[in-house]
JSON list of C-alpha atoms in Angstrom, two decimals:
[
{"chain": "A", "resi": 1, "resn": "ALA", "atom": "CA", "xyz": [37.56, 96.28, -109.68]},
{"chain": "A", "resi": 2, "resn": "GLN", "atom": "CA", "xyz": [36.36, 92.76, -109.16]},
{"chain": "A", "resi": 3, "resn": "SER", "atom": "CA", "xyz": [32.72, 91.81, -108.59]},
{"chain": "A", "resi": 4, "resn": "VAL", "atom": "CA", "xyz": [30.68, 88.76, -107.84]},
{"chain": "A", "resi": 5, "resn": "THR", "atom": "CA", "xyz": [27.18, 88.01, -109.06]},
{"chain": "A", "resi": 6, "resn": "GLN", "atom": "CA", "xyz": [24.89, 85.33, -107.64]},
{"chain": "A", "resi": 7, "resn": "LEU", "atom": "CA", "xyz": [21.93, 85.48, -109.96]},
{"chain": "A", "resi": 8, "resn": "ASP", "atom": "CA", "xyz": [19.63, 83.35, -107.86]},
{"chain": "A", "resi": 9, "resn": "SER", "atom": "CA", "xyz": [18.57, 84.89, -104.62]},
{"chain": "A", "resi": 10, "resn": "GLN", "atom": "CA", "xyz": [16.58, 81.78, -103.62]},
{"chain": "A", "resi": 11, "resn": "VAL", "atom": "CA", "xyz": [16.76, 78.14, -104.75]},
{"chain": "A", "resi": 12, "resn": "PRO", "atom": "CA", "xyz": [14.03, 75.77, -103.49]},
{"chain": "A", "resi": 13, "resn": "VAL", "atom": "CA", "xyz": [14.90, 72.05, -103.97]},
{"chain": "A", "resi": 14, "resn": "PHE", "atom": "CA", "xyz": [13.37, 68.79, -102.85]},
{"chain": "A", "resi": 15, "resn": "GLU", "atom": "CA", "xyz": [15.31, 66.64, -100.49]},
{"chain": "A", "resi": 16, "resn": "GLU", "atom": "CA", "xyz": [17.71, 64.21, -102.19]},
{"chain": "A", "resi": 17, "resn": "ALA", "atom": "CA", "xyz": [17.51, 66.17, -105.45]},
{"chain": "A", "resi": 18, "resn": "PRO", "atom": "CA", "xyz": [20.66, 67.68, -107.03]},
{"chain": "A", "resi": 19, "resn": "VAL", "atom": "CA", "xyz": [21.34, 71.31, -106.80]},
{"chain": "A", "resi": 20, "resn": "GLU", "atom": "CA", "xyz": [23.49, 73.90, -108.51]},
{"chain": "A", "resi": 21, "resn": "LEU", "atom": "CA", "xyz": [24.10, 77.44, -107.17]},
{"chain": "A", "resi": 22, "resn": "ARG", "atom": "CA", "xyz": [25.45, 79.82, -109.68]},
{"chain": "A", "resi": 23, "resn": "CYS", "atom": "CA", "xyz": [28.30, 82.27, -109.26]},
{"chain": "A", "resi": 24, "resn": "ASN", "atom": "CA", "xyz": [29.87, 84.52, -111.85]},
{"chain": "A", "resi": 25, "resn": "TYR", "atom": "CA", "xyz": [32.67, 86.94, -111.31]},
{"chain": "A", "resi": 26, "resn": "SER", "atom": "CA", "xyz": [34.30, 89.80, -113.09]},
{"chain": "A", "resi": 27, "resn": "SER", "atom": "CA", "xyz": [37.97, 90.70, -112.80]},
{"chain": "A", "resi": 28, "resn": "SER", "atom": "CA", "xyz": [40.76, 91.89, -115.01]},
{"chain": "A", "resi": 29, "resn": "VAL", "atom": "CA", "xyz": [43.39, 89.87, -113.10]},
{"chain": "A", "resi": 30, "resn": "SER", "atom": "CA", "xyz": [43.60, 86.40, -111.74]},
{"chain": "A", "resi": 31, "resn": "VAL", "atom": "CA", "xyz": [41.45, 85.56, -108.74]},
{"chain": "A", "resi": 32, "resn": "TYR", "atom": "CA", "xyz": [40.94, 83.11, -105.91]},
{"chain": "A", "resi": 33, "resn": "LEU", "atom": "CA", "xyz": [37.36, 81.95, -105.43]},
{"chain": "A", "resi": 34, "resn": "PHE", "atom": "CA", "xyz": [35.47, 80.86, -102.40]},
{"chain": "A", "resi": 35, "resn": "TRP", "atom": "CA", "xyz": [32.13, 79.49, -101.29]},
{"chain": "A", "resi": 36, "resn": "TYR", "atom": "CA", "xyz": [31.00, 80.16, -97.68]},
{"chain": "A", "resi": 37, "resn": "VAL", "atom": "CA", "xyz": [27.90, 78.79, -96.01]},
{"chain": "A", "resi": 38, "resn": "GLN", "atom": "CA", "xyz": [25.84, 80.54, -93.38]},
{"chain": "A", "resi": 39, "resn": "TYR", "atom": "CA", "xyz": [23.47, 78.32, -91.43]},
{"chain": "A", "resi": 40, "resn": "PRO", "atom": "CA", "xyz": [20.50, 80.09, -89.67]},
{"chain": "A", "resi": 41, "resn": "ASN", "atom": "CA", "xyz": [21.64, 82.45, -86.93]},
{"chain": "A", "resi": 42, "resn": "GLN", "atom": "CA", "xyz": [25.27, 81.57, -87.31]},
{"chain": "A", "resi": 43, "resn": "GLY", "atom": "CA", "xyz": [28.47, 83.05, -88.86]},
{"chain": "A", "resi": 44, "resn": "LEU", "atom": "CA", "xyz": [29.89, 82.05, -92.19]},
{"chain": "A", "resi": 45, "resn": "GLN", "atom": "CA", "xyz": [32.15, 79.02, -92.62]},
{"chain": "A", "resi": 46, "resn": "LEU", "atom": "CA", "xyz": [34.17, 77.98, -95.57]},
{"chain": "A", "resi": 47, "resn": "LEU", "atom": "CA", "xyz": [32.80, 75.26, -97.83]},
{"chain": "A", "resi": 48, "resn": "LEU", "atom": "CA", "xyz": [35.59, 75.21, -100.34]},
{"chain": "A", "resi": 49, "resn": "LYS", "atom": "CA", "xyz": [37.96, 77.38, -102.28]},
{"chain": "A", "resi": 50, "resn": "TYR", "atom": "CA", "xyz": [39.78, 77.42, -105.57]},
{"chain": "A", "resi": 51, "resn": "LEU", "atom": "CA", "xyz": [43.41, 78.57, -105.48]},
{"chain": "A", "resi": 52, "resn": "SER", "atom": "CA", "xyz": [45.05, 76.70, -108.41]},
{"chain": "A", "resi": 53, "resn": "GLY", "atom": "CA", "xyz": [45.39, 73.35, -110.05]},
{"chain": "A", "resi": 54, "resn": "SER", "atom": "CA", "xyz": [42.45, 71.14, -110.78]},
{"chain": "A", "resi": 55, "resn": "THR", "atom": "CA", "xyz": [39.38, 73.18, -111.67]},
{"chain": "A", "resi": 56, "resn": "LEU", "atom": "CA", "xyz": [37.06, 70.82, -109.78]},
{"chain": "A", "resi": 57, "resn": "VAL", "atom": "CA", "xyz": [37.24, 71.53, -106.09]},
{"chain": "A", "resi": 58, "resn": "LYS", "atom": "CA", "xyz": [35.71, 69.34, -103.40]},
{"chain": "A", "resi": 59, "resn": "GLY", "atom": "CA", "xyz": [34.62, 70.75, -100.19]},
{"chain": "A", "resi": 60, "resn": "ILE", "atom": "CA", "xyz": [32.82, 69.79, -96.92]},
{"chain": "A", "resi": 61, "resn": "ASN", "atom": "CA", "xyz": [29.34, 68.20, -96.67]},
{"chain": "A", "resi": 62, "resn": "GLY", "atom": "CA", "xyz": [29.56, 66.69, -100.16]},
{"chain": "A", "resi": 63, "resn": "PHE", "atom": "CA", "xyz": [29.72, 70.00, -102.03]},
{"chain": "A", "resi": 64, "resn": "GLU", "atom": "CA", "xyz": [31.91, 70.61, -105.00]},
{"chain": "A", "resi": 65, "resn": "ALA", "atom": "CA", "xyz": [32.51, 73.57, -107.38]},
{"chain": "A", "resi": 66, "resn": "GLU", "atom": "CA", "xyz": [34.01, 73.90, -110.77]},
{"chain": "A", "resi": 67, "resn": "PHE", "atom": "CA", "xyz": [36.14, 76.86, -111.85]},
{"chain": "A", "resi": 68, "resn": "ASN", "atom": "CA", "xyz": [35.56, 77.85, -115.46]},
{"chain": "A", "resi": 69, "resn": "LYS", "atom": "CA", "xyz": [37.87, 80.61, -116.52]},
{"chain": "A", "resi": 70, "resn": "SER", "atom": "CA", "xyz": [36.37, 81.15, -119.98]},
{"chain": "A", "resi": 71, "resn": "GLN", "atom": "CA", "xyz": [32.88, 81.61, -118.51]},
{"chain": "A", "resi": 72, "resn": "THR", "atom": "CA", "xyz": [34.20, 83.34, -115.36]},
{"chain": "A", "resi": 73, "resn": "SER", "atom": "CA", "xyz": [32.11, 81.08, -113.25]},
{"chain": "A", "resi": 74, "resn": "PHE", "atom": "CA", "xyz": [32.45, 79.09, -110.10]},
{"chain": "A", "resi": 75, "resn": "HIS", "atom": "CA", "xyz": [29.17, 77.19, -109.68]},
{"chain": "A", "resi": 76, "resn": "LEU", "atom": "CA", "xyz": [28.53, 75.09, -106.56]},
{"chain": "A", "resi": 77, "resn": "ARG", "atom": "CA", "xyz": [26.93, 71.66, -106.82]},
{"chain": "A", "resi": 78, "resn": "LYS", "atom": "CA", "xyz": [25.71, 68.80, -104.70]},
{"chain": "A", "resi": 79, "resn": "PRO", "atom": "CA", "xyz": [24.29, 65.64, -106.19]},
{"chain": "A", "resi": 80, "resn": "SER", "atom": "CA", "xyz": [21.85, 64.99, -103.34]},
{"chain": "A", "resi": 81, "resn": "VAL", "atom": "CA", "xyz": [20.81, 67.60, -100.77]},
{"chain": "A", "resi": 82, "resn": "HIS", "atom": "CA", "xyz": [19.61, 67.12, -97.21]},
{"chain": "A", "resi": 83, "resn": "ILE", "atom": "CA", "xyz": [17.37, 69.16, -94.98]},
{"chain": "A", "resi": 84, "resn": "SER", "atom": "CA", "xyz": [20.49, 70.16, -93.07]},
{"chain": "A", "resi": 85, "resn": "ASP", "atom": "CA", "xyz": [21.84, 71.92, -96.13]},
{"chain": "A", "resi": 86, "resn": "THR", "atom": "CA", "xyz": [19.23, 74.68, -95.67]},
{"chain": "A", "resi": 87, "resn": "ALA", "atom": "CA", "xyz": [21.32, 77.77, -95.43]},
{"chain": "A", "resi": 88, "resn": "GLU", "atom": "CA", "xyz": [22.50, 81.00, -97.18]},
{"chain": "A", "resi": 89, "resn": "TYR", "atom": "CA", "xyz": [25.47, 80.36, -99.57]},
{"chain": "A", "resi": 90, "resn": "PHE", "atom": "CA", "xyz": [27.90, 83.11, -100.44]},
{"chain": "A", "resi": 91, "resn": "CYS", "atom": "CA", "xyz": [30.35, 83.14, -103.34]},
{"chain": "A", "resi": 92, "resn": "ALA", "atom": "CA", "xyz": [33.40, 85.35, -102.84]},
{"chain": "A", "resi": 93, "resn": "VAL", "atom": "CA", "xyz": [36.54, 86.47, -104.71]},
{"chain": "A", "resi": 94, "resn": "THR", "atom": "CA", "xyz": [39.90, 87.96, -103.93]},
{"chain": "A", "resi": 95, "resn": "LEU", "atom": "CA", "xyz": [42.60, 89.20, -106.30]},
{"chain": "A", "resi": 96, "resn": "ARG", "atom": "CA", "xyz": [45.74, 87.16, -106.47]},
{"chain": "A", "resi": 97, "resn": "GLY", "atom": "CA", "xyz": [48.56, 89.16, -104.91]},
{"chain": "A", "resi": 98, "resn": "SER", "atom": "CA", "xyz": [46.29, 91.40, -102.83]},
{"chain": "A", "resi": 99, "resn": "SER", "atom": "CA", "xyz": [45.42, 91.19, -99.18]},
{"chain": "A", "resi": 100, "resn": "ALA", "atom": "CA", "xyz": [43.01, 88.64, -97.83]},
{"chain": "A", "resi": 101, "resn": "SER", "atom": "CA", "xyz": [41.11, 91.66, -96.44]},
{"chain": "A", "resi": 102, "resn": "LYS", "atom": "CA", "xyz": [40.06, 92.58, -100.00]},
{"chain": "A", "resi": 103, "resn": "ILE", "atom": "CA", "xyz": [37.42, 89.86, -100.24]},
{"chain": "A", "resi": 104, "resn": "ILE", "atom": "CA", "xyz": [34.29, 90.64, -102.12]},
{"chain": "A", "resi": 105, "resn": "PHE", "atom": "CA", "xyz": [31.17, 88.67, -101.36]},
{"chain": "A", "resi": 106, "resn": "GLY", "atom": "CA", "xyz": [28.21, 88.00, -103.64]},
{"chain": "A", "resi": 107, "resn": "SER", "atom": "CA", "xyz": [24.70, 88.83, -102.47]},
{"chain": "A", "resi": 108, "resn": "GLY", "atom": "CA", "xyz": [24.04, 85.28, -101.33]},
{"chain": "A", "resi": 109, "resn": "THR", "atom": "CA", "xyz": [21.66, 82.48, -102.45]},
{"chain": "A", "resi": 110, "resn": "ARG", "atom": "CA", "xyz": [19.26, 81.05, -99.96]},
{"chain": "A", "resi": 111, "resn": "LEU", "atom": "CA", "xyz": [18.90, 77.25, -100.42]},
{"chain": "A", "resi": 112, "resn": "SER", "atom": "CA", "xyz": [15.71, 75.86, -99.00]},
{"chain": "A", "resi": 113, "resn": "ILE", "atom": "CA", "xyz": [15.16, 72.15, -98.97]},
{"chain": "A", "resi": 114, "resn": "ARG", "atom": "CA", "xyz": [11.67, 70.71, -99.09]},
{"chain": "A", "resi": 115, "resn": "PRO", "atom": "CA", "xyz": [10.91, 67.28, -97.65]},
{"chain": "B", "resi": 1, "resn": "ASP", "atom": "CA", "xyz": [36.21, 75.68, -77.67]},
{"chain": "B", "resi": 2, "resn": "THR", "atom": "CA", "xyz": [34.76, 78.54, -79.70]},
{"chain": "B", "resi": 3, "resn": "ALA", "atom": "CA", "xyz": [37.34, 79.80, -82.24]},
{"chain": "B", "resi": 4, "resn": "VAL", "atom": "CA", "xyz": [35.93, 83.27, -82.76]},
{"chain": "B", "resi": 5, "resn": "SER", "atom": "CA", "xyz": [33.48, 84.57, -80.19]},
{"chain": "B", "resi": 6, "resn": "GLN", "atom": "CA", "xyz": [31.48, 87.76, -79.97]},
{"chain": "B", "resi": 7, "resn": "THR", "atom": "CA", "xyz": [29.56, 89.48, -77.19]},
{"chain": "B", "resi": 8, "resn": "PRO", "atom": "CA", "xyz": [26.78, 90.29, -76.97]},
{"chain": "B", "resi": 9, "resn": "LYS", "atom": "CA", "xyz": [24.84, 88.02, -79.28]},
{"chain": "B", "resi": 10, "resn": "TYR", "atom": "CA", "xyz": [21.85, 90.42, -79.26]},
{"chain": "B", "resi": 11, "resn": "LEU", "atom": "CA", "xyz": [21.83, 94.15, -78.68]},
{"chain": "B", "resi": 12, "resn": "VAL", "atom": "CA", "xyz": [18.67, 96.28, -78.61]},
{"chain": "B", "resi": 13, "resn": "THR", "atom": "CA", "xyz": [19.20, 99.94, -78.00]},
{"chain": "B", "resi": 14, "resn": "GLN", "atom": "CA", "xyz": [17.81, 103.44, -78.49]},
{"chain": "B", "resi": 15, "resn": "MET", "atom": "CA", "xyz": [18.89, 105.89, -81.16]},
{"chain": "B", "resi": 16, "resn": "GLY", "atom": "CA", "xyz": [21.67, 108.15, -79.95]},
{"chain": "B", "resi": 17, "resn": "ASN", "atom": "CA", "xyz": [23.18, 105.68, -77.58]},
{"chain": "B", "resi": 18, "resn": "ASP", "atom": "CA", "xyz": [26.75, 104.47, -77.59]},
{"chain": "B", "resi": 19, "resn": "LYS", "atom": "CA", "xyz": [27.47, 100.76, -77.59]},
{"chain": "B", "resi": 20, "resn": "SER", "atom": "CA", "xyz": [30.39, 98.33, -77.90]},
{"chain": "B", "resi": 21, "resn": "ILE", "atom": "CA", "xyz": [30.64, 94.81, -79.37]},
{"chain": "B", "resi": 22, "resn": "LYS", "atom": "CA", "xyz": [33.57, 92.60, -78.38]},
{"chain": "B", "resi": 23, "resn": "CYS", "atom": "CA", "xyz": [35.40, 89.95, -80.37]},
{"chain": "B", "resi": 24, "resn": "GLU", "atom": "CA", "xyz": [37.98, 87.38, -79.37]},
{"chain": "B", "resi": 25, "resn": "GLN", "atom": "CA", "xyz": [39.74, 84.65, -81.29]},
{"chain": "B", "resi": 26, "resn": "ASN", "atom": "CA", "xyz": [41.75, 81.80, -79.89]},
{"chain": "B", "resi": 27, "resn": "LEU", "atom": "CA", "xyz": [43.19, 80.55, -83.17]},
{"chain": "B", "resi": 28, "resn": "GLY", "atom": "CA", "xyz": [46.48, 82.45, -82.85]},
{"chain": "B", "resi": 29, "resn": "HIS", "atom": "CA", "xyz": [45.68, 84.48, -86.01]},
{"chain": "B", "resi": 30, "resn": "ASP", "atom": "CA", "xyz": [47.20, 87.85, -86.59]},
{"chain": "B", "resi": 31, "resn": "THR", "atom": "CA", "xyz": [44.45, 89.40, -88.73]},
{"chain": "B", "resi": 32, "resn": "MET", "atom": "CA", "xyz": [40.92, 90.31, -87.59]},
{"chain": "B", "resi": 33, "resn": "TYR", "atom": "CA", "xyz": [37.96, 91.88, -89.36]},
{"chain": "B", "resi": 34, "resn": "TRP", "atom": "CA", "xyz": [34.58, 93.48, -88.78]},
{"chain": "B", "resi": 35, "resn": "TYR", "atom": "CA", "xyz": [31.80, 92.96, -91.28]},
{"chain": "B", "resi": 36, "resn": "LYS", "atom": "CA", "xyz": [28.28, 94.35, -91.48]},
{"chain": "B", "resi": 37, "resn": "GLN", "atom": "CA", "xyz": [25.44, 92.20, -92.87]},
{"chain": "B", "resi": 38, "resn": "ASP", "atom": "CA", "xyz": [22.30, 94.13, -93.75]},
{"chain": "B", "resi": 39, "resn": "SER", "atom": "CA", "xyz": [18.74, 92.91, -93.83]},
{"chain": "B", "resi": 40, "resn": "LYS", "atom": "CA", "xyz": [19.16, 91.66, -97.34]},
{"chain": "B", "resi": 41, "resn": "LYS", "atom": "CA", "xyz": [22.07, 89.49, -96.25]},
{"chain": "B", "resi": 42, "resn": "PHE", "atom": "CA", "xyz": [24.57, 91.66, -98.11]},
{"chain": "B", "resi": 43, "resn": "LEU", "atom": "CA", "xyz": [28.03, 91.34, -96.41]},
{"chain": "B", "resi": 44, "resn": "LYS", "atom": "CA", "xyz": [30.52, 94.18, -96.51]},
{"chain": "B", "resi": 45, "resn": "ILE", "atom": "CA", "xyz": [33.86, 94.57, -94.79]},
{"chain": "B", "resi": 46, "resn": "MET", "atom": "CA", "xyz": [34.23, 97.52, -92.40]},
{"chain": "B", "resi": 47, "resn": "PHE", "atom": "CA", "xyz": [37.66, 97.17, -90.85]},
{"chain": "B", "resi": 48, "resn": "SER", "atom": "CA", "xyz": [40.64, 94.89, -90.85]},
{"chain": "B", "resi": 49, "resn": "TYR", "atom": "CA", "xyz": [43.45, 94.77, -88.27]},
{"chain": "B", "resi": 50, "resn": "ASN", "atom": "CA", "xyz": [46.79, 92.92, -88.53]},
{"chain": "B", "resi": 51, "resn": "ASN", "atom": "CA", "xyz": [48.58, 92.47, -85.26]},
{"chain": "B", "resi": 52, "resn": "LYS", "atom": "CA", "xyz": [46.85, 95.47, -83.69]},
{"chain": "B", "resi": 53, "resn": "GLU", "atom": "CA", "xyz": [47.47, 97.71, -86.76]},
{"chain": "B", "resi": 54, "resn": "LEU", "atom": "CA", "xyz": [44.55, 99.06, -88.80]},
{"chain": "B", "resi": 55, "resn": "ILE", "atom": "CA", "xyz": [45.03, 97.95, -92.40]},
{"chain": "B", "resi": 56, "resn": "ILE", "atom": "CA", "xyz": [41.52, 98.35, -93.87]},
{"chain": "B", "resi": 57, "resn": "ASN", "atom": "CA", "xyz": [38.99, 101.12, -93.22]},
{"chain": "B", "resi": 58, "resn": "GLU", "atom": "CA", "xyz": [36.21, 100.87, -95.79]},
{"chain": "B", "resi": 59, "resn": "THR", "atom": "CA", "xyz": [34.41, 104.24, -95.82]},
{"chain": "B", "resi": 60, "resn": "VAL", "atom": "CA", "xyz": [32.74, 103.65, -92.52]},
{"chain": "B", "resi": 61, "resn": "PRO", "atom": "CA", "xyz": [31.28, 106.67, -90.65]},
{"chain": "B", "resi": 62, "resn": "ASN", "atom": "CA", "xyz": [33.53, 108.09, -87.90]},
{"chain": "B", "resi": 63, "resn": "ARG", "atom": "CA", "xyz": [30.90, 106.98, -85.37]},
{"chain": "B", "resi": 64, "resn": "PHE", "atom": "CA", "xyz": [32.37, 103.52, -85.73]},
{"chain": "B", "resi": 65, "resn": "SER", "atom": "CA", "xyz": [35.69, 103.05, -83.97]},
{"chain": "B", "resi": 66, "resn": "PRO", "atom": "CA", "xyz": [37.53, 99.72, -83.84]},
{"chain": "B", "resi": 67, "resn": "LYS", "atom": "CA", "xyz": [40.06, 99.01, -81.13]},
{"chain": "B", "resi": 68, "resn": "SER", "atom": "CA", "xyz": [42.48, 96.14, -80.88]},
{"chain": "B", "resi": 69, "resn": "PRO", "atom": "CA", "xyz": [44.13, 95.86, -77.45]},
{"chain": "B", "resi": 70, "resn": "ASP", "atom": "CA", "xyz": [46.06, 92.78, -78.61]},
{"chain": "B", "resi": 71, "resn": "LYS", "atom": "CA", "xyz": [46.02, 90.54, -81.64]},
{"chain": "B", "resi": 72, "resn": "ALA", "atom": "CA", "xyz": [43.44, 88.21, -80.17]},
{"chain": "B", "resi": 73, "resn": "HIS", "atom": "CA", "xyz": [40.82, 90.93, -79.56]},
{"chain": "B", "resi": 74, "resn": "LEU", "atom": "CA", "xyz": [39.10, 93.35, -81.79]},
{"chain": "B", "resi": 75, "resn": "ASN", "atom": "CA", "xyz": [36.34, 95.50, -80.38]},
{"chain": "B", "resi": 76, "resn": "LEU", "atom": "CA", "xyz": [33.88, 97.77, -82.20]},
{"chain": "B", "resi": 77, "resn": "HIS", "atom": "CA", "xyz": [32.49, 100.89, -80.52]},
{"chain": "B", "resi": 78, "resn": "ILE", "atom": "CA", "xyz": [29.62, 102.71, -82.07]},
{"chain": "B", "resi": 79, "resn": "ASN", "atom": "CA", "xyz": [28.70, 106.32, -81.04]},
{"chain": "B", "resi": 80, "resn": "SER", "atom": "CA", "xyz": [25.40, 108.06, -81.54]},
{"chain": "B", "resi": 81, "resn": "LEU", "atom": "CA", "xyz": [23.62, 104.97, -82.93]},
{"chain": "B", "resi": 82, "resn": "GLU", "atom": "CA", "xyz": [21.27, 105.52, -85.87]},
{"chain": "B", "resi": 83, "resn": "LEU", "atom": "CA", "xyz": [18.37, 103.44, -87.20]},
{"chain": "B", "resi": 84, "resn": "GLY", "atom": "CA", "xyz": [20.46, 102.50, -90.20]},
{"chain": "B", "resi": 85, "resn": "ASP", "atom": "CA", "xyz": [23.05, 100.82, -87.99]},
{"chain": "B", "resi": 86, "resn": "SER", "atom": "CA", "xyz": [20.59, 97.98, -87.35]},
{"chain": "B", "resi": 87, "resn": "ALA", "atom": "CA", "xyz": [22.30, 94.93, -88.82]},
{"chain": "B", "resi": 88, "resn": "VAL", "atom": "CA", "xyz": [24.27, 91.83, -87.96]},
{"chain": "B", "resi": 89, "resn": "TYR", "atom": "CA", "xyz": [27.88, 92.48, -87.19]},
{"chain": "B", "resi": 90, "resn": "PHE", "atom": "CA", "xyz": [30.38, 89.71, -87.79]},
{"chain": "B", "resi": 91, "resn": "CYS", "atom": "CA", "xyz": [33.91, 89.45, -86.51]},
{"chain": "B", "resi": 92, "resn": "ALA", "atom": "CA", "xyz": [36.35, 87.20, -88.36]},
{"chain": "B", "resi": 93, "resn": "SER", "atom": "CA", "xyz": [39.99, 86.25, -88.31]},
{"chain": "B", "resi": 94, "resn": "SER", "atom": "CA", "xyz": [42.60, 84.81, -90.61]},
{"chain": "B", "resi": 95, "resn": "PRO", "atom": "CA", "xyz": [46.27, 83.84, -90.32]},
{"chain": "B", "resi": 96, "resn": "ASP", "atom": "CA", "xyz": [48.85, 86.54, -90.88]},
{"chain": "B", "resi": 97, "resn": "ARG", "atom": "CA", "xyz": [49.70, 86.46, -94.57]},
{"chain": "B", "resi": 98, "resn": "ARG", "atom": "CA", "xyz": [48.63, 89.91, -95.73]},
{"chain": "B", "resi": 99, "resn": "SER", "atom": "CA", "xyz": [50.20, 89.43, -99.09]},
{"chain": "B", "resi": 100, "resn": "TRP", "atom": "CA", "xyz": [48.29, 86.22, -99.81]},
{"chain": "B", "resi": 101, "resn": "SER", "atom": "CA", "xyz": [44.67, 86.58, -100.60]},
{"chain": "B", "resi": 102, "resn": "GLY", "atom": "CA", "xyz": [43.90, 82.87, -100.55]},
{"chain": "B", "resi": 103, "resn": "GLU", "atom": "CA", "xyz": [43.45, 82.82, -96.77]},
{"chain": "B", "resi": 104, "resn": "THR", "atom": "CA", "xyz": [40.32, 81.30, -95.23]},
{"chain": "B", "resi": 105, "resn": "GLN", "atom": "CA", "xyz": [38.52, 83.60, -92.85]},
{"chain": "B", "resi": 106, "resn": "TYR", "atom": "CA", "xyz": [36.93, 82.26, -89.70]},
{"chain": "B", "resi": 107, "resn": "PHE", "atom": "CA", "xyz": [33.74, 84.03, -88.58]},
{"chain": "B", "resi": 108, "resn": "GLY", "atom": "CA", "xyz": [32.20, 84.55, -85.22]},
{"chain": "B", "resi": 109, "resn": "PRO", "atom": "CA", "xyz": [28.46, 83.89, -84.66]},
{"chain": "B", "resi": 110, "resn": "GLY", "atom": "CA", "xyz": [27.46, 87.49, -85.14]},
{"chain": "B", "resi": 111, "resn": "THR", "atom": "CA", "xyz": [25.89, 90.29, -83.01]},
{"chain": "B", "resi": 112, "resn": "ARG", "atom": "CA", "xyz": [22.37, 91.27, -83.96]},
{"chain": "B", "resi": 113, "resn": "LEU", "atom": "CA", "xyz": [21.99, 95.01, -83.34]},
{"chain": "B", "resi": 114, "resn": "LEU", "atom": "CA", "xyz": [18.56, 96.58, -83.35]},
{"chain": "B", "resi": 115, "resn": "VAL", "atom": "CA", "xyz": [18.35, 100.36, -83.01]},
{"chain": "B", "resi": 116, "resn": "LEU", "atom": "CA", "xyz": [14.91, 101.71, -82.01]}
]
């Protein structure tokens, strides 16, 4: 069975500093990978996803993530964060060929931006 | 123009009561979901429906019963509420491609349930 690990439960960063949120996955078969963001008191929305092709994926709000198959990682990065990026970030995985319902979420990383 | 809406947004109730949460999507999607997010933000799928047919039921107590009157609506009824049911419940939807797991899911704003 697949699993997702987000090692950092909280990441405090100063405004305009770069940030990396880590995500590692475990699966015996090929996967699709996702990053979702949850702003305070809201539902989740998709930031970006990796399906195939280029391992560097660009998403909304200046975020990008890189798929590294050998390290089974899909870390999320942003070169310069803003106060508005304060949110909970979830990495998620599905197995290729399975149903979209079989999505597994990580435990989330809270990104807090300090002025 | 809310894509996925839920009512109510907040729900405070006593143990033992029965309550319902409603979800509607106007995206034309065929698949809808219910998720439970606990106090530690852990998100777990409960149910999934495709065009009114139940396709996922993830070891949820029988007290939870989803109902889909049509593909745009998925309601969640909870009987005999317990303290441990306190959580945020999210509805979501995705286009109908059950065989393709690369679908994006679109989430509602959540219903914050507090059982006293």
